[in-house]
Amino acid sequence: MAKAATETVPVAAARRLLLAGAGLAGPPRKATRATTLATVRGLGFVQVDSINAVERAHHLILHARLDGYRPDFLSHHLESSRELFEHWTHDASVIRRDWLPWWTHRFERDRVRLARHAWMKERLGSGWKRTLGEVRTAIAERGPLSTRDFPSRSGRKAEGWWDWSPHKAALELLWRSGEIAVHARRGFEKVYDLAERVHGKPEAMPERGELVEFACGEALARLGTATPRELSQFLNLVTLAEARAWSARAVGEGRAAAAMLERAGKKPAPGVARLDWRKAAAEPDPTPRALAPFDPLIRDRIRLAGLFGFDYRFEAFVPAAKRVRGYYTLPVLVGEALVARVDASSDREAGALRIARAWLEPGPAERHRRATVAACERLAEGLGLSLTIADRAFRPSRAPAGSVGLARRG
């Protein structure tokens, strides 16, 4: 068999392919239960995050793609229709239900890994077998339960995010290994039930080779172009070696194009591209949108810098005195360009989305400023809040070098 020719995919084409795969190439759709489900299915999954400074990440991801989105649209498909489920990809995520059979491999992997993990064993304690049995029995006999339905550590207050009681650790291990599933949420607290009562009869585990085909194929369909690392990390279901082998096999069988992938500031990297990459790289919709820090477009910081020239750092876990851009900074997308970032927070008592500061990327400053205001207005409307941009937002003496503040609005 003749060796497949290697094509060079320019940054611009790869950027547009990624926008399309991330559901950001077309105009926002009107939000309904049906379009919410279709959006998650198109993305494959949306990342879940607990930080509620503006709105939780999974809701912000859907706000960016849907006009008039409401959180109950998503919860309906998690708790009523069961078309979606919660588990892990690269992080905690809401995932399309028809992908559940592939997660049986992750359940087995996590069962073995967590059972051996010193950190988990420390939290389960010496009586770990008894604790796991108590949790299994309680859920089987009493129905859906959350952490608060089990004893805490001698009634003392937790000392940190990871200061888990033995029963909390047991719930996590059983969830990660697929024995129990998220039945619902109280606020943001997970309520668990037996997996078969949530999802039905247990799924048979597909062959490993089938899993590799699924994981890499779904990743390339959404990324458009990818290195083996990007394929492997998209769902975090297969190894880097498996992704490399899949890439070679897909090229050899004519299912993917061998490609050198251009990236800003770096040498082209070897990878693969969709066969239709030239035709699929269409000009995206120009609607200004504020994106969550964990948006599919944003979360891979290396890829983001290489395709958009946008150096982004999430600073929620950076000590306040060392933050440069703010606790929860949202990038602003217009078409195929990230034109700004805004330091945002929701003041729910006042009913306002507050923008403390904003920085514009190099380019036509006034156009970027107007687009940034429009993105913030759209987000505020979606959240049911008014928009307030503080006076200090445009103080150049307090902004990092090269940034431009917004004029006050509303």
mmCIF file of C-alpha atoms in Angstrom:
data_model
loop_
_atom_site.group_PDB
_atom_site.id
_atom_site.type_symbol
_atom_site.label_atom_id
_atom_site.label_comp_id
_atom_site.label_asym_id
_atom_site.label_seq_id
_atom_site.Cartn_x
_atom_site.Cartn_y
_atom_site.Cartn_z
ATOM 1 C CA MET A 1 0.000 0.000 0.000
ATOM 2 C CA ALA A 2 1.347 3.419 -0.947
ATOM 3 C CA LYS A 3 2.120 5.720 1.942
ATOM 4 C CA ALA A 4 -0.580 8.380 2.429
ATOM 5 C CA ALA A 5 0.487 11.910 1.533
ATOM 6 C CA THR A 6 0.843 14.273 4.478
ATOM 7 C CA GLU A 7 -1.116 17.506 4.226
ATOM 8 C CA THR A 8 -0.372 20.761 6.024
ATOM 9 C CA VAL A 9 -3.393 22.165 7.832
ATOM 10 C CA PRO A 10 -3.059 25.928 8.415
ATOM 11 C CA VAL A 11 -3.915 27.483 11.771
ATOM 12 C CA ALA A 12 -6.946 29.266 10.297
ATOM 13 C CA ALA A 13 -8.490 26.029 9.016
ATOM 14 C CA ALA A 14 -7.815 24.141 12.262
ATOM 15 C CA ARG A 15 -9.306 27.016 14.251
ATOM 16 C CA ARG A 16 -12.540 26.977 12.234
ATOM 17 C CA LEU A 17 -12.811 23.199 12.460
ATOM 18 C CA LEU A 18 -12.494 23.380 16.233
ATOM 19 C CA LEU A 19 -15.147 26.102 16.412
ATOM 20 C CA ALA A 20 -17.506 23.914 14.387
ATOM 21 C CA GLY A 21 -16.861 20.868 16.556
ATOM 22 C CA ALA A 22 -17.369 22.968 19.676
ATOM 23 C CA GLY A 23 -20.787 24.116 18.490
ATOM 24 C CA LEU A 24 -19.708 27.729 18.019
ATOM 25 C CA ALA A 25 -19.642 28.043 14.237
ATOM 26 C CA GLY A 26 -23.355 28.641 13.746
ATOM 27 C CA PRO A 27 -25.651 31.239 15.316
ATOM 28 C CA PRO A 28 -27.073 30.510 18.782
ATOM 29 C CA ARG A 29 -30.203 28.360 18.710
ATOM 30 C CA LYS A 30 -33.406 29.010 20.620
ATOM 31 C CA ALA A 31 -33.240 27.060 23.862
ATOM 32 C CA THR A 32 -35.740 24.299 24.521
ATOM 33 C CA ARG A 33 -35.409 20.927 26.168
ATOM 34 C CA ALA A 34 -34.859 19.430 22.709
ATOM 35 C CA THR A 35 -32.160 21.892 21.606
ATOM 36 C CA THR A 36 -30.426 21.627 24.971
ATOM 37 C CA LEU A 37 -30.173 17.860 24.545
ATOM 38 C CA ALA A 38 -29.087 18.237 20.919
ATOM 39 C CA THR A 39 -26.349 20.668 21.970
ATOM 40 C CA VAL A 40 -24.934 18.337 24.613
ATOM 41 C CA ARG A 41 -25.114 15.407 22.212
ATOM 42 C CA GLY A 42 -23.312 17.450 19.569
ATOM 43 C CA LEU A 43 -20.538 18.329 22.009
ATOM 44 C CA GLY A 44 -20.525 14.827 23.484
ATOM 45 C CA PHE A 45 -20.293 16.206 27.000
ATOM 46 C CA VAL A 46 -20.112 19.439 28.976
ATOM 47 C CA GLN A 47 -17.802 19.906 31.941
ATOM 48 C CA VAL A 48 -19.380 20.346 35.371
ATOM 49 C CA ASP A 49 -17.817 22.713 37.877
ATOM 50 C CA SER A 50 -18.947 23.831 41.320
ATOM 51 C CA ILE A 51 -17.797 27.475 41.159
ATOM 52 C CA ASN A 52 -20.835 29.734 40.978
ATOM 53 C CA ALA A 53 -19.197 33.177 40.738
ATOM 54 C CA VAL A 54 -21.086 33.944 37.517
ATOM 55 C CA GLU A 55 -22.992 30.687 36.912
ATOM 56 C CA ARG A 56 -21.864 27.077 37.034
ATOM 57 C CA ALA A 57 -19.662 26.119 34.083
ATOM 58 C CA HIS A 58 -22.045 23.585 32.495
ATOM 59 C CA HIS A 59 -24.776 26.212 32.343
ATOM 60 C CA LEU A 60 -22.402 28.872 30.965
ATOM 61 C CA ILE A 61 -21.323 26.475 28.218
ATOM 62 C CA LEU A 62 -24.949 26.078 27.162
ATOM 63 C CA HIS A 63 -25.727 29.804 27.541
ATOM 64 C CA ALA A 64 -23.013 30.522 24.955
ATOM 65 C CA ARG A 65 -24.738 28.301 22.387
ATOM 66 C CA LEU A 66 -28.425 28.738 23.210
ATOM 67 C CA ASP A 67 -30.583 31.854 23.555
ATOM 68 C CA GLY A 68 -33.008 31.675 26.455
ATOM 69 C CA TYR A 69 -31.340 28.643 28.057
ATOM 70 C CA ARG A 70 -32.595 27.606 31.506
ATOM 71 C CA PRO A 71 -30.845 25.190 33.889
ATOM 72 C CA ASP A 72 -34.021 23.126 34.250
ATOM 73 C CA PHE A 73 -33.698 22.150 30.564
ATOM 74 C CA LEU A 74 -30.489 20.316 31.440
ATOM 75 C CA SER A 75 -31.736 18.854 34.726
ATOM 76 C CA HIS A 76 -34.754 17.403 32.894
ATOM 77 C CA HIS A 77 -32.476 15.224 30.786
ATOM 78 C CA LEU A 78 -30.368 14.250 33.786
ATOM 79 C CA GLU A 79 -33.193 13.442 36.199
ATOM 80 C CA SER A 80 -36.316 12.708 34.114
ATOM 81 C CA SER A 81 -35.620 11.581 30.559
ATOM 82 C CA ARG A 82 -32.227 10.133 31.592
ATOM 83 C CA GLU A 83 -30.822 11.020 28.169
ATOM 84 C CA LEU A 84 -27.698 12.321 29.945
ATOM 85 C CA PHE A 85 -25.588 11.053 32.826
ATOM 86 C CA GLU A 86 -22.851 12.392 35.071
ATOM 87 C CA HIS A 87 -19.380 10.934 35.247
ATOM 88 C CA TRP A 88 -15.797 11.769 34.254
ATOM 89 C CA THR A 89 -14.128 12.572 30.966
ATOM 90 C CA HIS A 90 -11.025 14.718 31.476
ATOM 91 C CA ASP A 91 -13.002 16.072 34.451
ATOM 92 C CA ALA A 92 -16.481 15.754 35.947
ATOM 93 C CA SER A 93 -18.967 16.063 33.092
ATOM 94 C CA VAL A 94 -22.543 15.682 31.867
ATOM 95 C CA ILE A 95 -22.363 13.049 29.095
ATOM 96 C CA ARG A 96 -24.746 11.749 26.446
ATOM 97 C CA ARG A 97 -26.502 8.581 27.642
ATOM 98 C CA ASP A 98 -25.805 6.452 24.563
ATOM 99 C CA TRP A 99 -22.100 6.663 25.391
ATOM 100 C CA LEU A 100 -22.609 4.874 28.719
ATOM 101 C CA PRO A 101 -21.505 1.404 27.467
ATOM 102 C CA TRP A 102 -18.033 2.776 26.747
ATOM 103 C CA TRP A 103 -17.747 3.982 30.337
ATOM 104 C CA THR A 104 -17.709 0.402 31.581
ATOM 105 C CA HIS A 105 -13.977 0.449 30.803
ATOM 106 C CA ARG A 106 -13.544 3.552 32.961
ATOM 107 C CA PHE A 107 -15.600 1.985 35.762
ATOM 108 C CA GLU A 108 -13.268 -0.998 35.866
ATOM 109 C CA ARG A 109 -10.155 1.165 35.588
ATOM 110 C CA ASP A 110 -11.273 3.473 38.391
ATOM 111 C CA ARG A 111 -12.380 0.598 40.607
ATOM 112 C CA VAL A 112 -8.900 -0.888 40.519
ATOM 113 C CA ARG A 113 -7.036 2.425 40.645
ATOM 114 C CA LEU A 114 -9.011 4.002 43.492
ATOM 115 C CA ALA A 115 -9.051 0.827 45.573
ATOM 116 C CA ARG A 116 -5.234 0.844 45.471
ATOM 117 C CA HIS A 117 -4.778 4.593 45.858
ATOM 118 C CA ALA A 118 -3.209 5.563 49.190
ATOM 119 C CA TRP A 119 -5.123 8.858 49.236
ATOM 120 C CA MET A 120 -8.463 7.042 48.926
ATOM 121 C CA LYS A 121 -7.513 4.323 51.407
ATOM 122 C CA GLU A 122 -6.584 6.998 53.943
ATOM 123 C CA ARG A 123 -10.055 8.518 53.628
ATOM 124 C CA LEU A 124 -11.876 5.189 53.722
ATOM 125 C CA GLY A 125 -9.982 4.201 56.866
ATOM 126 C CA SER A 126 -9.010 0.801 58.214
ATOM 127 C CA GLY A 127 -12.604 -0.410 58.170
ATOM 128 C CA TRP A 128 -13.000 0.296 54.469
ATOM 129 C CA LYS A 129 -14.727 -2.989 53.630
ATOM 130 C CA ARG A 130 -17.315 -2.389 56.325
ATOM 131 C CA THR A 131 -17.841 1.213 55.172
ATOM 132 C CA LEU A 132 -18.359 0.209 51.534
ATOM 133 C CA GLY A 133 -20.830 -2.455 52.660
ATOM 134 C CA GLU A 134 -22.749 0.029 54.803
ATOM 135 C CA VAL A 135 -23.090 2.451 51.910
ATOM 136 C CA ARG A 136 -24.173 -0.241 49.446
ATOM 137 C CA THR A 137 -26.766 -1.604 51.882
ATOM 138 C CA ALA A 138 -28.122 1.813 52.845
ATOM 139 C CA ILE A 139 -28.707 2.869 49.238
ATOM 140 C CA ALA A 140 -30.179 -0.498 48.265
ATOM 141 C CA GLU A 141 -32.630 -0.464 51.175
ATOM 142 C CA ARG A 142 -33.383 3.254 51.607
ATOM 143 C CA GLY A 143 -33.167 4.542 48.035
ATOM 144 C CA PRO A 144 -31.370 7.703 46.824
ATOM 145 C CA LEU A 145 -28.966 9.166 49.394
ATOM 146 C CA SER A 146 -26.340 11.913 49.577
ATOM 147 C CA THR A 147 -23.271 12.442 51.719
ATOM 148 C CA ARG A 148 -25.298 14.240 54.397
ATOM 149 C CA ASP A 149 -27.335 11.065 54.930
ATOM 150 C CA PHE A 150 -24.256 9.344 56.363
ATOM 151 C CA PRO A 151 -22.198 10.071 59.506
ATOM 152 C CA SER A 152 -19.562 12.800 59.295
ATOM 153 C CA ARG A 153 -16.144 12.591 60.914
ATOM 154 C CA SER A 154 -17.283 12.506 64.559
ATOM 155 C CA GLY A 155 -19.550 15.431 63.858
ATOM 156 C CA ARG A 156 -16.667 17.856 63.257
ATOM 157 C CA LYS A 157 -16.662 20.407 60.481
ATOM 158 C CA ALA A 158 -14.654 19.499 57.387
ATOM 159 C CA GLU A 159 -11.298 21.268 57.224
ATOM 160 C CA GLY A 160 -11.014 21.548 53.452
ATOM 161 C CA TRP A 161 -12.402 20.574 50.050
ATOM 162 C CA TRP A 162 -10.821 17.103 50.175
ATOM 163 C CA ASP A 163 -11.414 16.449 53.879
ATOM 164 C CA TRP A 164 -13.819 13.603 53.169
ATOM 165 C CA SER A 165 -15.535 11.382 55.686
ATOM 166 C CA PRO A 166 -15.145 7.627 55.115
ATOM 167 C CA HIS A 167 -18.721 7.429 53.803
ATOM 168 C CA LYS A 168 -18.141 10.292 51.367
ATOM 169 C CA ALA A 169 -15.034 8.489 50.096
ATOM 170 C CA ALA A 170 -17.040 5.278 49.750
ATOM 171 C CA LEU A 171 -19.733 7.071 47.753
ATOM 172 C CA GLU A 172 -17.075 8.503 45.438
ATOM 173 C CA LEU A 173 -15.390 5.141 44.902
ATOM 174 C CA LEU A 174 -18.698 3.380 44.215
ATOM 175 C CA TRP A 175 -19.770 6.146 41.815
ATOM 176 C CA ARG A 176 -16.468 6.224 39.958
ATOM 177 C CA SER A 177 -16.535 2.427 39.626
ATOM 178 C CA GLY A 178 -20.108 2.404 38.275
ATOM 179 C CA GLU A 179 -21.900 0.624 41.150
ATOM 180 C CA ILE A 180 -23.951 3.701 41.959
ATOM 181 C CA ALA A 181 -24.953 6.664 39.787
ATOM 182 C CA VAL A 182 -26.040 10.251 40.258
ATOM 183 C CA HIS A 183 -29.808 10.116 40.683
ATOM 184 C CA ALA A 184 -30.333 13.883 41.131
ATOM 185 C CA ARG A 185 -28.851 16.976 42.719
ATOM 186 C CA ARG A 186 -29.915 18.909 45.814
ATOM 187 C CA GLY A 187 -28.549 22.315 45.003
ATOM 188 C CA PHE A 188 -25.158 21.148 43.793
ATOM 189 C CA GLU A 189 -24.883 18.129 46.099
ATOM 190 C CA LYS A 190 -25.003 14.745 44.354
ATOM 191 C CA VAL A 191 -27.725 12.307 45.369
ATOM 192 C CA TYR A 192 -26.830 8.697 44.526
ATOM 193 C CA ASP A 193 -28.803 5.555 43.775
ATOM 194 C CA LEU A 194 -27.933 2.089 42.524
ATOM 195 C CA ALA A 195 -26.764 2.348 38.917
ATOM 196 C CA GLU A 196 -29.353 -0.138 37.645
ATOM 197 C CA ARG A 197 -32.160 1.934 39.177
ATOM 198 C CA VAL A 198 -30.873 5.047 37.382
ATOM 199 C CA HIS A 199 -29.661 3.646 34.044
ATOM 200 C CA GLY A 200 -31.382 0.286 33.785
ATOM 201 C CA LYS A 201 -29.769 -3.083 33.159
ATOM 202 C CA PRO A 202 -25.941 -2.961 33.315
ATOM 203 C CA GLU A 203 -24.246 -2.542 29.956
ATOM 204 C CA ALA A 204 -21.891 -5.191 28.556
ATOM 205 C CA MET A 205 -18.286 -4.057 28.267
ATOM 206 C CA PRO A 206 -17.238 -3.546 24.618
ATOM 207 C CA GLU A 207 -13.920 -4.911 23.403
ATOM 208 C CA ARG A 208 -10.904 -2.695 23.994
ATOM 209 C CA GLY A 209 -10.334 -2.239 20.272
ATOM 210 C CA GLU A 210 -13.909 -1.027 19.860
ATOM 211 C CA LEU A 211 -13.361 1.470 22.653
ATOM 212 C CA VAL A 212 -10.265 2.885 20.926
ATOM 213 C CA GLU A 213 -12.170 3.259 17.651
ATOM 214 C CA PHE A 214 -15.019 5.017 19.434
ATOM 215 C CA ALA A 215 -12.911 7.371 21.565
ATOM 216 C CA CYS A 216 -10.523 8.479 18.830
ATOM 217 C CA GLY A 217 -13.213 8.725 16.151
ATOM 218 C CA GLU A 218 -15.486 10.876 18.317
ATOM 219 C CA ALA A 219 -12.552 13.058 19.317
ATOM 220 C CA LEU A 220 -11.460 13.732 15.738
ATOM 221 C CA ALA A 221 -15.043 14.439 14.648
ATOM 222 C CA ARG A 222 -15.197 17.273 17.193
ATOM 223 C CA LEU A 223 -11.624 18.539 17.132
ATOM 224 C CA GLY A 224 -11.309 18.490 13.344
ATOM 225 C CA THR A 225 -7.549 18.146 13.592
ATOM 226 C CA ALA A 226 -5.641 16.549 16.431
ATOM 227 C CA THR A 227 -2.346 15.245 17.663
ATOM 228 C CA PRO A 228 -2.398 11.814 19.338
ATOM 229 C CA ARG A 229 -2.209 13.608 22.704
ATOM 230 C CA GLU A 230 -5.362 15.577 21.902
ATOM 231 C CA LEU A 231 -7.185 12.447 20.761
ATOM 232 C CA SER A 232 -6.237 10.593 23.931
ATOM 233 C CA GLN A 233 -7.152 13.421 26.285
ATOM 234 C CA PHE A 234 -10.485 14.354 24.707
ATOM 235 C CA LEU A 235 -12.432 11.666 26.613
ATOM 236 C CA ASN A 236 -9.520 10.327 28.661
ATOM 237 C CA LEU A 237 -10.587 6.780 27.862
ATOM 238 C CA VAL A 238 -7.569 5.551 25.883
ATOM 239 C CA THR A 239 -3.806 5.791 26.217
ATOM 240 C CA LEU A 240 -1.477 7.924 24.149
ATOM 241 C CA ALA A 241 -0.017 4.766 22.574
ATOM 242 C CA GLU A 242 -3.503 3.618 21.564
ATOM 243 C CA ALA A 243 -4.254 7.033 20.044
ATOM 244 C CA ARG A 244 -1.014 6.922 18.051
ATOM 245 C CA ALA A 245 -1.804 3.445 16.754
ATOM 246 C CA TRP A 246 -5.352 4.498 15.864
ATOM 247 C CA SER A 247 -4.064 7.522 13.952
ATOM 248 C CA ALA A 248 -1.738 5.389 11.842
ATOM 249 C CA ARG A 249 -4.468 2.820 11.218
ATOM 250 C CA ALA A 250 -7.110 5.445 10.316
ATOM 251 C CA VAL A 251 -4.743 7.101 7.838
ATOM 252 C CA GLY A 252 -3.768 3.770 6.310
ATOM 253 C CA GLU A 253 -7.426 2.805 5.882
ATOM 254 C CA GLY A 254 -8.366 6.160 4.371
ATOM 255 C CA ARG A 255 -10.551 7.275 7.299
ATOM 256 C CA ALA A 256 -8.378 10.239 8.303
ATOM 257 C CA ALA A 257 -5.795 12.425 6.621
ATOM 258 C CA ALA A 258 -2.172 12.442 7.742
ATOM 259 C CA ALA A 259 -1.403 16.059 8.585
ATOM 260 C CA MET A 260 1.171 18.490 9.818
ATOM 261 C CA LEU A 261 -0.726 20.802 12.123
ATOM 262 C CA GLU A 262 0.395 24.410 12.197
ATOM 263 C CA ARG A 263 0.351 26.145 15.571
ATOM 264 C CA ALA A 264 1.168 29.778 16.340
ATOM 265 C CA GLY A 265 4.730 30.185 17.583
ATOM 266 C CA LYS A 266 5.614 26.508 17.204
ATOM 267 C CA LYS A 267 6.835 24.069 14.597
ATOM 268 C CA PRO A 268 4.052 22.113 12.841
ATOM 269 C CA ALA A 269 3.144 18.987 14.784
ATOM 270 C CA PRO A 270 2.299 15.609 13.220
ATOM 271 C CA GLY A 271 -1.304 14.532 13.633
ATOM 272 C CA VAL A 272 -4.479 13.710 11.751
ATOM 273 C CA ALA A 273 -7.324 15.679 10.208
ATOM 274 C CA ARG A 274 -10.842 14.963 9.075
ATOM 275 C CA LEU A 275 -10.903 13.951 5.421
ATOM 276 C CA ASP A 276 -13.235 16.863 4.667
ATOM 277 C CA TRP A 277 -11.190 19.429 6.586
ATOM 278 C CA ARG A 278 -10.993 21.913 3.701
ATOM 279 C CA LYS A 279 -14.741 21.872 3.051
ATOM 280 C CA ALA A 280 -15.706 21.890 6.737
ATOM 281 C CA ALA A 281 -13.596 24.938 7.671
ATOM 282 C CA ALA A 282 -16.328 27.531 7.008
ATOM 283 C CA GLU A 283 -16.412 31.088 8.348
ATOM 284 C CA PRO A 284 -18.115 31.075 11.774
ATOM 285 C CA ASP A 285 -21.049 33.128 13.035
ATOM 286 C CA PRO A 286 -20.012 36.543 14.477
ATOM 287 C CA THR A 287 -22.324 36.617 17.526
ATOM 288 C CA PRO A 288 -20.296 37.925 20.519
ATOM 289 C CA ARG A 289 -20.247 35.335 23.322
ATOM 290 C CA ALA A 290 -18.717 35.158 26.770
ATOM 291 C CA LEU A 291 -17.201 31.715 27.309
ATOM 292 C CA ALA A 292 -16.765 29.748 30.509
ATOM 293 C CA PRO A 293 -13.196 28.956 31.628
ATOM 294 C CA PHE A 294 -14.055 25.279 31.045
ATOM 295 C CA ASP A 295 -15.729 25.732 27.660
ATOM 296 C CA PRO A 296 -14.690 23.055 25.112
ATOM 297 C CA LEU A 297 -12.916 25.791 23.156
ATOM 298 C CA ILE A 298 -10.995 27.075 26.176
ATOM 299 C CA ARG A 299 -10.142 24.118 28.389
ATOM 300 C CA ASP A 300 -7.040 22.883 26.504
ATOM 301 C CA ARG A 301 -4.773 25.878 27.098
ATOM 302 C CA ILE A 302 -1.976 24.597 24.815
ATOM 303 C CA ARG A 303 -4.349 24.171 21.876
ATOM 304 C CA LEU A 304 -6.009 27.513 22.656
ATOM 305 C CA ALA A 305 -2.699 29.371 22.468
ATOM 306 C CA GLY A 306 -1.660 27.550 19.306
ATOM 307 C CA LEU A 307 -4.872 28.193 17.382
ATOM 308 C CA PHE A 308 -6.048 31.531 18.763
ATOM 309 C CA GLY A 309 -2.849 33.120 20.071
ATOM 310 C CA PHE A 310 -4.718 33.539 23.364
ATOM 311 C CA ASP A 311 -2.799 32.919 26.578
ATOM 312 C CA TYR A 312 -5.412 32.151 29.227
ATOM 313 C CA ARG A 313 -4.968 31.356 32.893
ATOM 314 C CA PHE A 314 -7.778 30.426 35.257
ATOM 315 C CA GLU A 315 -7.025 32.204 38.521
ATOM 316 C CA ALA A 316 -9.755 31.067 40.915
ATOM 317 C CA PHE A 317 -7.198 28.925 42.752
ATOM 318 C CA VAL A 318 -4.458 31.559 42.649
ATOM 319 C CA PRO A 319 -4.034 33.550 45.907
ATOM 320 C CA ALA A 320 -5.929 36.828 45.591
ATOM 321 C CA ALA A 321 -2.800 38.962 45.914
ATOM 322 C CA LYS A 322 -1.195 37.167 42.957
ATOM 323 C CA ARG A 323 -4.128 37.310 40.542
ATOM 324 C CA VAL A 324 -3.577 39.352 37.402
ATOM 325 C CA ARG A 325 -6.964 39.099 35.683
ATOM 326 C CA GLY A 326 -9.360 38.137 38.453
ATOM 327 C CA TYR A 327 -11.078 35.243 40.191
ATOM 328 C CA TYR A 328 -13.377 34.220 37.310
ATOM 329 C CA THR A 329 -12.354 35.698 33.973
ATOM 330 C CA LEU A 330 -14.416 34.943 30.873
ATOM 331 C CA PRO A 331 -12.881 35.053 27.371
ATOM 332 C CA VAL A 332 -14.989 36.825 24.738
ATOM 333 C CA LEU A 333 -15.391 35.174 21.331
ATOM 334 C CA VAL A 334 -16.419 37.009 18.164
ATOM 335 C CA GLY A 335 -16.425 34.874 15.022
ATOM 336 C CA GLU A 336 -13.065 33.120 15.011
ATOM 337 C CA ALA A 337 -11.252 35.580 17.294
ATOM 338 C CA LEU A 338 -10.970 35.848 21.056
ATOM 339 C CA VAL A 339 -11.096 39.624 21.402
ATOM 340 C CA ALA A 340 -11.165 40.213 25.164
ATOM 341 C CA ARG A 341 -11.465 38.802 28.645
ATOM 342 C CA VAL A 342 -13.691 40.119 31.429
ATOM 343 C CA ASP A 343 -13.458 39.816 35.209
ATOM 344 C CA ALA A 344 -17.092 38.971 35.951
ATOM 345 C CA SER A 345 -19.323 38.060 38.884
ATOM 346 C CA SER A 346 -23.036 37.691 39.508
ATOM 347 C CA ASP A 347 -24.449 39.828 42.314
ATOM 348 C CA ARG A 348 -27.661 37.896 42.772
ATOM 349 C CA GLU A 349 -28.940 40.004 45.648
ATOM 350 C CA ALA A 350 -28.729 43.125 43.456
ATOM 351 C CA GLY A 351 -29.791 41.244 40.330
ATOM 352 C CA ALA A 352 -26.691 42.338 38.411
ATOM 353 C CA LEU A 353 -23.887 40.845 36.359
ATOM 354 C CA ARG A 354 -20.892 42.925 37.410
ATOM 355 C CA ILE A 355 -17.821 43.433 35.237
ATOM 356 C CA ALA A 356 -14.971 44.653 37.400
ATOM 357 C CA ARG A 357 -12.343 44.880 34.648
ATOM 358 C CA ALA A 358 -11.927 44.024 30.989
ATOM 359 C CA TRP A 359 -8.901 43.670 28.737
ATOM 360 C CA LEU A 360 -9.027 43.835 24.973
ATOM 361 C CA GLU A 361 -6.744 41.812 22.727
ATOM 362 C CA PRO A 362 -4.655 43.599 20.057
ATOM 363 C CA GLY A 363 -6.752 44.862 17.153
ATOM 364 C CA PRO A 364 -9.424 47.493 16.506
ATOM 365 C CA ALA A 365 -10.030 48.634 20.091
ATOM 366 C CA GLU A 366 -13.412 50.269 19.612
ATOM 367 C CA ARG A 367 -14.801 47.318 17.665
ATOM 368 C CA HIS A 368 -13.527 44.918 20.296
ATOM 369 C CA ARG A 369 -14.970 47.098 23.050
ATOM 370 C CA ARG A 370 -18.431 47.133 21.469
ATOM 371 C CA ALA A 371 -18.337 43.381 20.907
ATOM 372 C CA THR A 372 -17.289 42.785 24.507
ATOM 373 C CA VAL A 373 -20.135 44.893 25.833
ATOM 374 C CA ALA A 374 -22.531 43.008 23.533
ATOM 375 C CA ALA A 375 -21.251 39.645 24.817
ATOM 376 C CA CYS A 376 -21.738 40.796 28.408
ATOM 377 C CA GLU A 377 -25.224 42.094 27.631
ATOM 378 C CA ARG A 378 -26.144 38.771 26.051
ATOM 379 C CA LEU A 379 -24.855 36.843 29.049
ATOM 380 C CA ALA A 380 -26.618 39.132 31.535
ATOM 381 C CA GLU A 381 -29.900 38.745 29.672
ATOM 382 C CA GLY A 382 -29.491 34.974 29.621
ATOM 383 C CA LEU A 383 -28.890 34.953 33.383
ATOM 384 C CA GLY A 384 -31.835 37.266 34.012
ATOM 385 C CA LEU A 385 -29.573 40.016 35.391
ATOM 386 C CA SER A 386 -28.882 43.644 34.573
ATOM 387 C CA LEU A 387 -25.365 44.561 33.436
ATOM 388 C CA THR A 388 -23.070 46.855 35.377
ATOM 389 C CA ILE A 389 -19.513 47.646 34.320
ATOM 390 C CA ALA A 390 -17.628 49.412 37.103
ATOM 391 C CA ASP A 391 -15.825 52.725 36.735
ATOM 392 C CA ARG A 392 -12.533 51.056 37.601
ATOM 393 C CA ALA A 393 -12.887 48.796 34.565
ATOM 394 C CA PHE A 394 -11.268 51.458 32.385
ATOM 395 C CA ARG A 395 -8.501 52.646 34.693
ATOM 396 C CA PRO A 396 -5.363 52.082 32.583
ATOM 397 C CA SER A 397 -3.045 52.603 35.544
ATOM 398 C CA ARG A 398 -4.476 49.482 37.203
ATOM 399 C CA ALA A 399 -4.691 47.305 34.102
ATOM 400 C CA PRO A 400 -1.921 44.965 32.945
ATOM 401 C CA ALA A 401 0.298 46.230 30.138
ATOM 402 C CA GLY A 402 -1.404 46.296 26.753
ATOM 403 C CA SER A 403 -4.948 46.105 28.130
ATOM 404 C CA VAL A 404 -7.818 48.455 27.486
ATOM 405 C CA GLY A 405 -10.716 49.032 29.866
ATOM 406 C CA LEU A 406 -14.381 49.256 28.985
ATOM 407 C CA ALA A 407 -16.382 52.405 29.265
ATOM 408 C CA ARG A 408 -19.022 52.287 31.972
ATOM 409 C CA ARG A 409 -22.394 50.996 30.926
ATOM 410 C CA GLY A 410 -25.639 50.697 32.845
#
